[in-house]
XYZ file of C-alpha atoms in Angstrom:
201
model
C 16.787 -23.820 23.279
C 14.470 -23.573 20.037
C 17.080 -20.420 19.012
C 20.311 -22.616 18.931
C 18.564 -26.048 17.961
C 15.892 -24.700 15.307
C 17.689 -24.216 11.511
C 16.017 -21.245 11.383
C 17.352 -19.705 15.124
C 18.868 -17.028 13.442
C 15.143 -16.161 12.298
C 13.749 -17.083 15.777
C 16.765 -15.152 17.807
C 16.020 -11.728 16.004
C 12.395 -11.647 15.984
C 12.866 -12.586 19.877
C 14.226 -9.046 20.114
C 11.834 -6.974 18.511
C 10.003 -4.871 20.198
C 6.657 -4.174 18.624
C 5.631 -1.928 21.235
C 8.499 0.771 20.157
C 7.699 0.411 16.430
C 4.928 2.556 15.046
C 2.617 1.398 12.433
C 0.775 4.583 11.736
C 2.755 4.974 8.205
C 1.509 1.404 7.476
C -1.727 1.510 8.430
C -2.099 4.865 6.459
C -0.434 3.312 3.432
C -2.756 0.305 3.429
C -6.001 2.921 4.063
C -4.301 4.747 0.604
C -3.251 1.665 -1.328
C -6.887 0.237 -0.852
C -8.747 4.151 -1.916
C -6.474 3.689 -4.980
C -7.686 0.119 -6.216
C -11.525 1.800 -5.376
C -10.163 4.592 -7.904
C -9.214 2.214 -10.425
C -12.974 0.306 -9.961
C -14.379 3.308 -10.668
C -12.570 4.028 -13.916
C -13.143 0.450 -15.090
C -16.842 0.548 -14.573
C -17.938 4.001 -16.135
C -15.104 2.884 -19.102
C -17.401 -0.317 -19.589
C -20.627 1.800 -19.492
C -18.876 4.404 -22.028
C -18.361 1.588 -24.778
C -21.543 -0.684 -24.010
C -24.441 -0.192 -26.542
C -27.159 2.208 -24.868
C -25.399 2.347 -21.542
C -26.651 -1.927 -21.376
C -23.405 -3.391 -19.931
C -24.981 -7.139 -20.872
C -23.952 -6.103 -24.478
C -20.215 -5.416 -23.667
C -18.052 -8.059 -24.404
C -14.890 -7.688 -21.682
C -12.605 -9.365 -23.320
C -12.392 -7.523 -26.801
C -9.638 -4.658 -26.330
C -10.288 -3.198 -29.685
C -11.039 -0.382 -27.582
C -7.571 1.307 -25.990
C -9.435 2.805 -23.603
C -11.570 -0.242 -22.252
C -8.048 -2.002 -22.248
C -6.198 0.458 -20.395
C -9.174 0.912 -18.037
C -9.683 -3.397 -17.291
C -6.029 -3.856 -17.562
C -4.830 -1.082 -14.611
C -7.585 -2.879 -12.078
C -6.723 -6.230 -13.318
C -2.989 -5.718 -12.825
C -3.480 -3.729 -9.749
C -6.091 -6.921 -8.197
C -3.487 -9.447 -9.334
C -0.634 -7.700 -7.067
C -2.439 -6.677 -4.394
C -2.320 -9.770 -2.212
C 1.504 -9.965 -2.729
C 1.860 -6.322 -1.770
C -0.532 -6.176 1.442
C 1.414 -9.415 2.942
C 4.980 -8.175 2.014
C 4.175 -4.449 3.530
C 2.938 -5.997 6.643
C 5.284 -9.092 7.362
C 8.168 -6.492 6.770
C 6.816 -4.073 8.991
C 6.475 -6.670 11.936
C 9.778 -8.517 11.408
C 12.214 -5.407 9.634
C 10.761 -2.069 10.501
C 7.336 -0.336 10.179
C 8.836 2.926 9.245
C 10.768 1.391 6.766
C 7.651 -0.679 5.285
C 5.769 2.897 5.272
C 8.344 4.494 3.454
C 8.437 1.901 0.388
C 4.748 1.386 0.498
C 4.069 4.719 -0.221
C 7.244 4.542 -3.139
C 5.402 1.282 -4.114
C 1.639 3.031 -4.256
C 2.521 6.628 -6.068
C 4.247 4.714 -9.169
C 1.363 2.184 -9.169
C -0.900 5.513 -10.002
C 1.264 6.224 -12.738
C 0.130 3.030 -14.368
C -2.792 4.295 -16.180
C -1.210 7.572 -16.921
C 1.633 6.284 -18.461
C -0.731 3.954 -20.627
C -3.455 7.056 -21.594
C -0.014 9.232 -22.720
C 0.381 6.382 -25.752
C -3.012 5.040 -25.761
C -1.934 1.748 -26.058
C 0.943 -0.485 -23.955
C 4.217 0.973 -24.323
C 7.634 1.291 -22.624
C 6.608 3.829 -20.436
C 4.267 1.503 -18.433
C 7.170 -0.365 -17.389
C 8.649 3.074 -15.374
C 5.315 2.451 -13.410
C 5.722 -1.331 -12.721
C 9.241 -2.092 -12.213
C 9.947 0.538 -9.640
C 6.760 -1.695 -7.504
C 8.883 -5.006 -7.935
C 11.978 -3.496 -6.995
C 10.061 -2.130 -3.670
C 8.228 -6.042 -3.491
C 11.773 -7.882 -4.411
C 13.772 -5.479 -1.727
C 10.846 -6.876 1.076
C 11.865 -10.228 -0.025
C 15.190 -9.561 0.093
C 15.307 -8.384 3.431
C 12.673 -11.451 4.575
C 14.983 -13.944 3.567
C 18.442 -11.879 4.560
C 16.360 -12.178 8.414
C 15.300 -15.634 8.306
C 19.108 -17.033 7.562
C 21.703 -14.336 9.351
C 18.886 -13.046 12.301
C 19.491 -9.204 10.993
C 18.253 -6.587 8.975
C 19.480 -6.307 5.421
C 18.788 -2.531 5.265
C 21.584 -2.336 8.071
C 24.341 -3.938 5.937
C 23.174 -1.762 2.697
C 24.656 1.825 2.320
C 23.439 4.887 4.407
C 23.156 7.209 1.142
C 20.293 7.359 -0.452
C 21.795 6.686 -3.914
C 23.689 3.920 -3.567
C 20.748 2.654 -1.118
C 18.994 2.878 -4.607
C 21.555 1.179 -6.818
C 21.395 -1.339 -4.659
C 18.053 -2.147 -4.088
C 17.792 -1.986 -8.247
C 20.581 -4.515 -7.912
C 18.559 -6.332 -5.550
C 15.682 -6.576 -8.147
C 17.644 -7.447 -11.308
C 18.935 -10.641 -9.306
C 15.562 -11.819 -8.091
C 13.787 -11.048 -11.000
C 16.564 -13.472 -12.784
C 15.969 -15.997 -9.685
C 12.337 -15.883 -10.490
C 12.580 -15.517 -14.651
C 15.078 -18.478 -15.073
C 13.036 -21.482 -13.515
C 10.045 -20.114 -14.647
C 11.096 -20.303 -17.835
C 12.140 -23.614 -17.272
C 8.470 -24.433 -15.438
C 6.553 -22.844 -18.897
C 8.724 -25.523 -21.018
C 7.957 -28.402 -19.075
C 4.068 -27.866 -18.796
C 4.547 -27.394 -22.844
C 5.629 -31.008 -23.464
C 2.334 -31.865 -22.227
Protein backbone atom coordinates (compact mmCIF):
# COMPACT_ATOMS: atom_id res chain seq x y z
CA UNK A 1 0.00 0.00 0.00
CA UNK A 2 1.80 3.24 -1.50
CA UNK A 3 0.25 5.09 1.96
CA UNK A 4 2.15 2.81 4.50
CA UNK A 5 5.27 1.97 2.18
CA UNK A 6 5.83 5.56 0.51
CA UNK A 7 8.06 8.06 3.08
CA UNK A 8 5.80 10.49 2.26
CA UNK A 9 2.27 8.28 3.17
CA UNK A 10 1.45 10.66 5.60
CA UNK A 11 1.32 13.19 2.51
CA UNK A 12 -0.35 10.52 0.27
CA UNK A 13 -2.95 9.28 3.21
CA UNK A 14 -4.39 12.91 3.71
CA UNK A 15 -4.66 14.10 0.30
CA UNK A 16 -6.47 10.54 -0.26
CA UNK A 17 -9.21 12.10 1.86
CA UNK A 18 -9.87 15.28 0.43
CA UNK A 19 -12.67 15.90 -1.12
CA UNK A 20 -12.37 18.51 -3.81
CA UNK A 21 -15.83 18.30 -4.74
CA UNK A 22 -16.98 19.83 -1.14
CA UNK A 23 -14.32 22.58 -1.25
CA UNK A 24 -15.20 25.76 -3.07
CA UNK A 25 -12.76 27.68 -5.03
CA UNK A 26 -14.81 30.70 -5.85
CA UNK A 27 -12.68 32.90 -3.18
CA UNK A 28 -9.58 31.65 -5.10
CA UNK A 29 -10.49 32.02 -8.34
CA UNK A 30 -11.74 35.62 -7.47
CA UNK A 31 -8.49 36.36 -5.68
CA UNK A 32 -6.37 35.26 -8.62
CA UNK A 33 -8.95 37.40 -11.18
CA UNK A 34 -7.96 40.50 -8.43
CA UNK A 35 -4.31 39.71 -7.82
CA UNK A 36 -3.76 39.63 -11.71
CA UNK A 37 -6.13 43.36 -12.29
CA UNK A 38 -3.63 44.61 -9.65
CA UNK A 39 -0.21 43.72 -11.44
CA UNK A 40 -2.26 45.32 -14.83
CA UNK A 41 -2.62 48.44 -12.35
CA UNK A 42 0.87 48.54 -11.54
CA UNK A 43 1.78 48.21 -15.67
CA UNK A 44 -0.10 50.99 -16.12
CA UNK A 45 1.59 53.23 -13.58
CA UNK A 46 5.02 52.09 -14.78
CA UNK A 47 4.38 52.92 -18.36
CA UNK A 48 2.74 56.51 -18.24
CA UNK A 49 5.69 57.11 -15.24
CA UNK A 50 8.29 56.23 -18.12
CA UNK A 51 6.43 58.45 -20.67
CA UNK A 52 6.24 61.34 -17.86
CA UNK A 53 10.19 61.48 -17.53
CA UNK A 54 11.20 60.52 -21.27
CA UNK A 55 12.32 63.57 -23.39
CA UNK A 56 9.25 64.66 -25.70
CA UNK A 57 7.07 61.77 -24.66
CA UNK A 58 10.11 59.43 -26.94
CA UNK A 59 10.46 56.48 -24.51
CA UNK A 60 13.80 55.37 -26.75
CA UNK A 61 15.45 58.31 -24.80
CA UNK A 62 14.63 56.98 -21.25
CA UNK A 63 17.23 55.23 -19.71
CA UNK A 64 15.36 52.49 -17.15
CA UNK A 65 17.84 51.95 -15.08
CA UNK A 66 18.74 55.54 -13.73
CA UNK A 67 16.44 56.09 -10.50
CA UNK A 68 17.50 59.63 -10.09
CA UNK A 69 13.95 60.04 -10.52
CA UNK A 70 11.85 58.83 -7.13
CA UNK A 71 9.05 58.58 -9.00
CA UNK A 72 10.33 56.40 -12.05
CA UNK A 73 11.86 54.23 -9.14
CA UNK A 74 8.91 53.80 -7.14
CA UNK A 75 6.84 53.29 -10.32
CA UNK A 76 9.57 50.28 -12.02
CA UNK A 77 10.32 49.06 -8.61
CA UNK A 78 6.37 48.22 -7.37
CA UNK A 79 5.89 46.13 -10.93
CA UNK A 80 9.28 44.73 -10.70
CA UNK A 81 8.80 43.52 -7.13
CA UNK A 82 5.26 42.64 -7.71
CA UNK A 83 6.49 40.38 -11.28
CA UNK A 84 9.29 38.86 -9.22
CA UNK A 85 6.67 37.38 -6.52
CA UNK A 86 4.04 36.61 -8.51
CA UNK A 87 4.95 33.10 -9.60
CA UNK A 88 5.66 32.17 -5.92
CA UNK A 89 2.31 33.58 -4.86
CA UNK A 90 -0.05 32.07 -7.73
CA UNK A 91 1.53 28.40 -6.99
CA UNK A 92 1.42 28.72 -3.11
CA UNK A 93 -2.43 30.13 -3.25
CA UNK A 94 -3.38 27.30 -5.42
CA UNK A 95 -1.37 24.16 -4.11
CA UNK A 96 -2.77 25.28 -0.61
CA UNK A 97 -6.13 25.55 -1.73
CA UNK A 98 -6.12 21.93 -3.28
CA UNK A 99 -4.18 20.16 -0.50
CA UNK A 100 -5.21 22.59 2.93
CA UNK A 101 -8.39 24.44 2.21
CA UNK A 102 -9.69 26.80 -0.55
CA UNK A 103 -11.44 29.00 1.87
CA UNK A 104 -8.55 29.27 3.81
CA UNK A 105 -6.21 30.06 0.63
CA UNK A 106 -9.01 32.84 -0.26
CA UNK A 107 -8.86 34.33 2.94
CA UNK A 108 -4.90 34.96 2.99
CA UNK A 109 -4.80 35.72 -0.66
CA UNK A 110 -6.89 38.48 -0.33
CA UNK A 111 -4.65 39.52 3.21
CA UNK A 112 -1.67 38.81 0.85
CA UNK A 113 -3.12 41.15 -2.26
CA UNK A 114 -4.59 44.39 -0.17
CA UNK A 115 -1.01 44.95 1.60
CA UNK A 116 0.72 44.31 -1.76
CA UNK A 117 -1.38 47.65 -2.92
CA UNK A 118 0.01 49.40 -0.15
CA UNK A 119 3.41 49.00 -1.69
CA UNK A 120 3.47 52.00 -3.79
CA UNK A 121 1.58 54.05 -1.33
CA UNK A 122 3.73 53.50 1.35
CA UNK A 123 6.76 54.40 -1.05
CA UNK A 124 4.89 57.84 -2.67
CA UNK A 125 4.20 58.92 1.36
CA UNK A 126 8.36 59.27 1.62
CA UNK A 127 9.17 59.52 -1.92
CA UNK A 128 11.91 57.39 -1.66
CA UNK A 129 12.39 53.60 0.10
CA UNK A 130 11.73 53.74 3.64
CA UNK A 131 10.58 51.63 6.62
CA UNK A 132 7.18 51.90 5.85
CA UNK A 133 7.47 49.75 2.65
CA UNK A 134 8.37 46.95 4.74
CA UNK A 135 4.55 47.11 6.59
CA UNK A 136 3.53 46.34 2.89
CA UNK A 137 5.96 43.40 2.20
CA UNK A 138 6.41 41.47 5.25
CA UNK A 139 2.79 40.98 6.06
CA UNK A 140 2.88 39.05 2.06
CA UNK A 141 5.79 36.69 3.34
CA UNK A 142 4.22 35.96 6.46
CA UNK A 143 0.90 34.96 4.33
CA UNK A 144 3.62 33.02 1.58
CA UNK A 145 5.82 31.47 4.67
CA UNK A 146 2.37 30.35 6.63
CA UNK A 147 1.41 28.37 2.96
CA UNK A 148 4.72 26.81 3.31
CA UNK A 149 4.34 26.09 6.60
CA UNK A 150 1.28 24.34 6.35
CA UNK A 151 2.68 22.46 2.86
CA UNK A 152 5.36 20.96 4.63
CA UNK A 153 3.36 20.41 8.23
CA UNK A 154 0.94 18.07 5.42
CA UNK A 155 3.55 16.37 3.58
CA UNK A 156 5.32 14.88 6.99
CA UNK A 157 2.27 14.41 9.77
CA UNK A 158 -0.80 13.92 6.83
CA UNK A 159 -2.80 17.02 8.62
CA UNK A 160 -3.53 20.47 8.49
CA UNK A 161 -1.34 22.85 10.43
CA UNK A 162 -4.12 25.48 10.74
CA UNK A 163 -5.93 22.68 12.89
CA UNK A 164 -3.16 22.41 15.53
CA UNK A 165 -2.75 26.46 15.60
CA UNK A 166 -5.12 28.46 17.97
CA UNK A 167 -8.86 29.18 17.16
CA UNK A 168 -8.49 33.06 18.12
CA UNK A 169 -7.74 35.21 15.75
CA UNK A 170 -4.87 36.86 17.69
CA UNK A 171 -2.90 34.33 18.73
CA UNK A 172 -3.73 32.69 15.15
CA UNK A 173 -1.72 35.91 14.23
CA UNK A 174 1.16 35.70 16.67
CA UNK A 175 1.64 32.64 15.47
CA UNK A 176 1.67 32.77 11.99
CA UNK A 177 4.26 35.98 12.60
CA UNK A 178 6.11 33.33 14.55
CA UNK A 179 5.81 31.13 11.72
CA UNK A 180 7.52 33.77 9.44
CA UNK A 181 10.37 34.94 11.71
CA UNK A 182 11.54 31.13 11.75
CA UNK A 183 11.43 30.57 8.01
CA UNK A 184 12.64 33.72 7.10
CA UNK A 185 15.81 32.68 9.48
CA UNK A 186 15.64 29.07 7.68
CA UNK A 187 15.86 30.85 4.42
CA UNK A 188 18.33 34.04 5.56
CA UNK A 189 20.98 31.76 7.28
CA UNK A 190 22.10 29.43 4.29
CA UNK A 191 21.63 32.02 2.02
CA UNK A 192 23.93 33.91 3.60
CA UNK A 193 26.12 31.15 3.65
CA UNK A 194 25.31 30.46 -0.39
CA UNK A 195 26.26 34.55 -1.13
CA UNK A 196 29.80 33.79 0.68
CA UNK A 197 30.65 30.86 -1.15
CA UNK A 198 29.82 32.19 -4.75
CA UNK A 199 32.15 35.28 -3.38
CA UNK A 200 35.34 33.20 -3.13
CA UNK A 201 34.98 32.80 -6.71
Amino acid sequence: DIGKNCPLGPAVMAVRVIDFEKQDFTGVIAATVLYFLLQELFMCNQVFAKLAFSKNNDPSTFDRFDYSNRHWESADRSFGNFVEQTPYFVTMMWVFALFCGAESSAQGAYFYIAFRLLFPVFWAVGGKWNALIELSTQPCYAVLNYWKASLIYLVFTGNRLVDKLPPSTALFVLACIAIHVVLTLVTFVPGYGFFRVLKLG
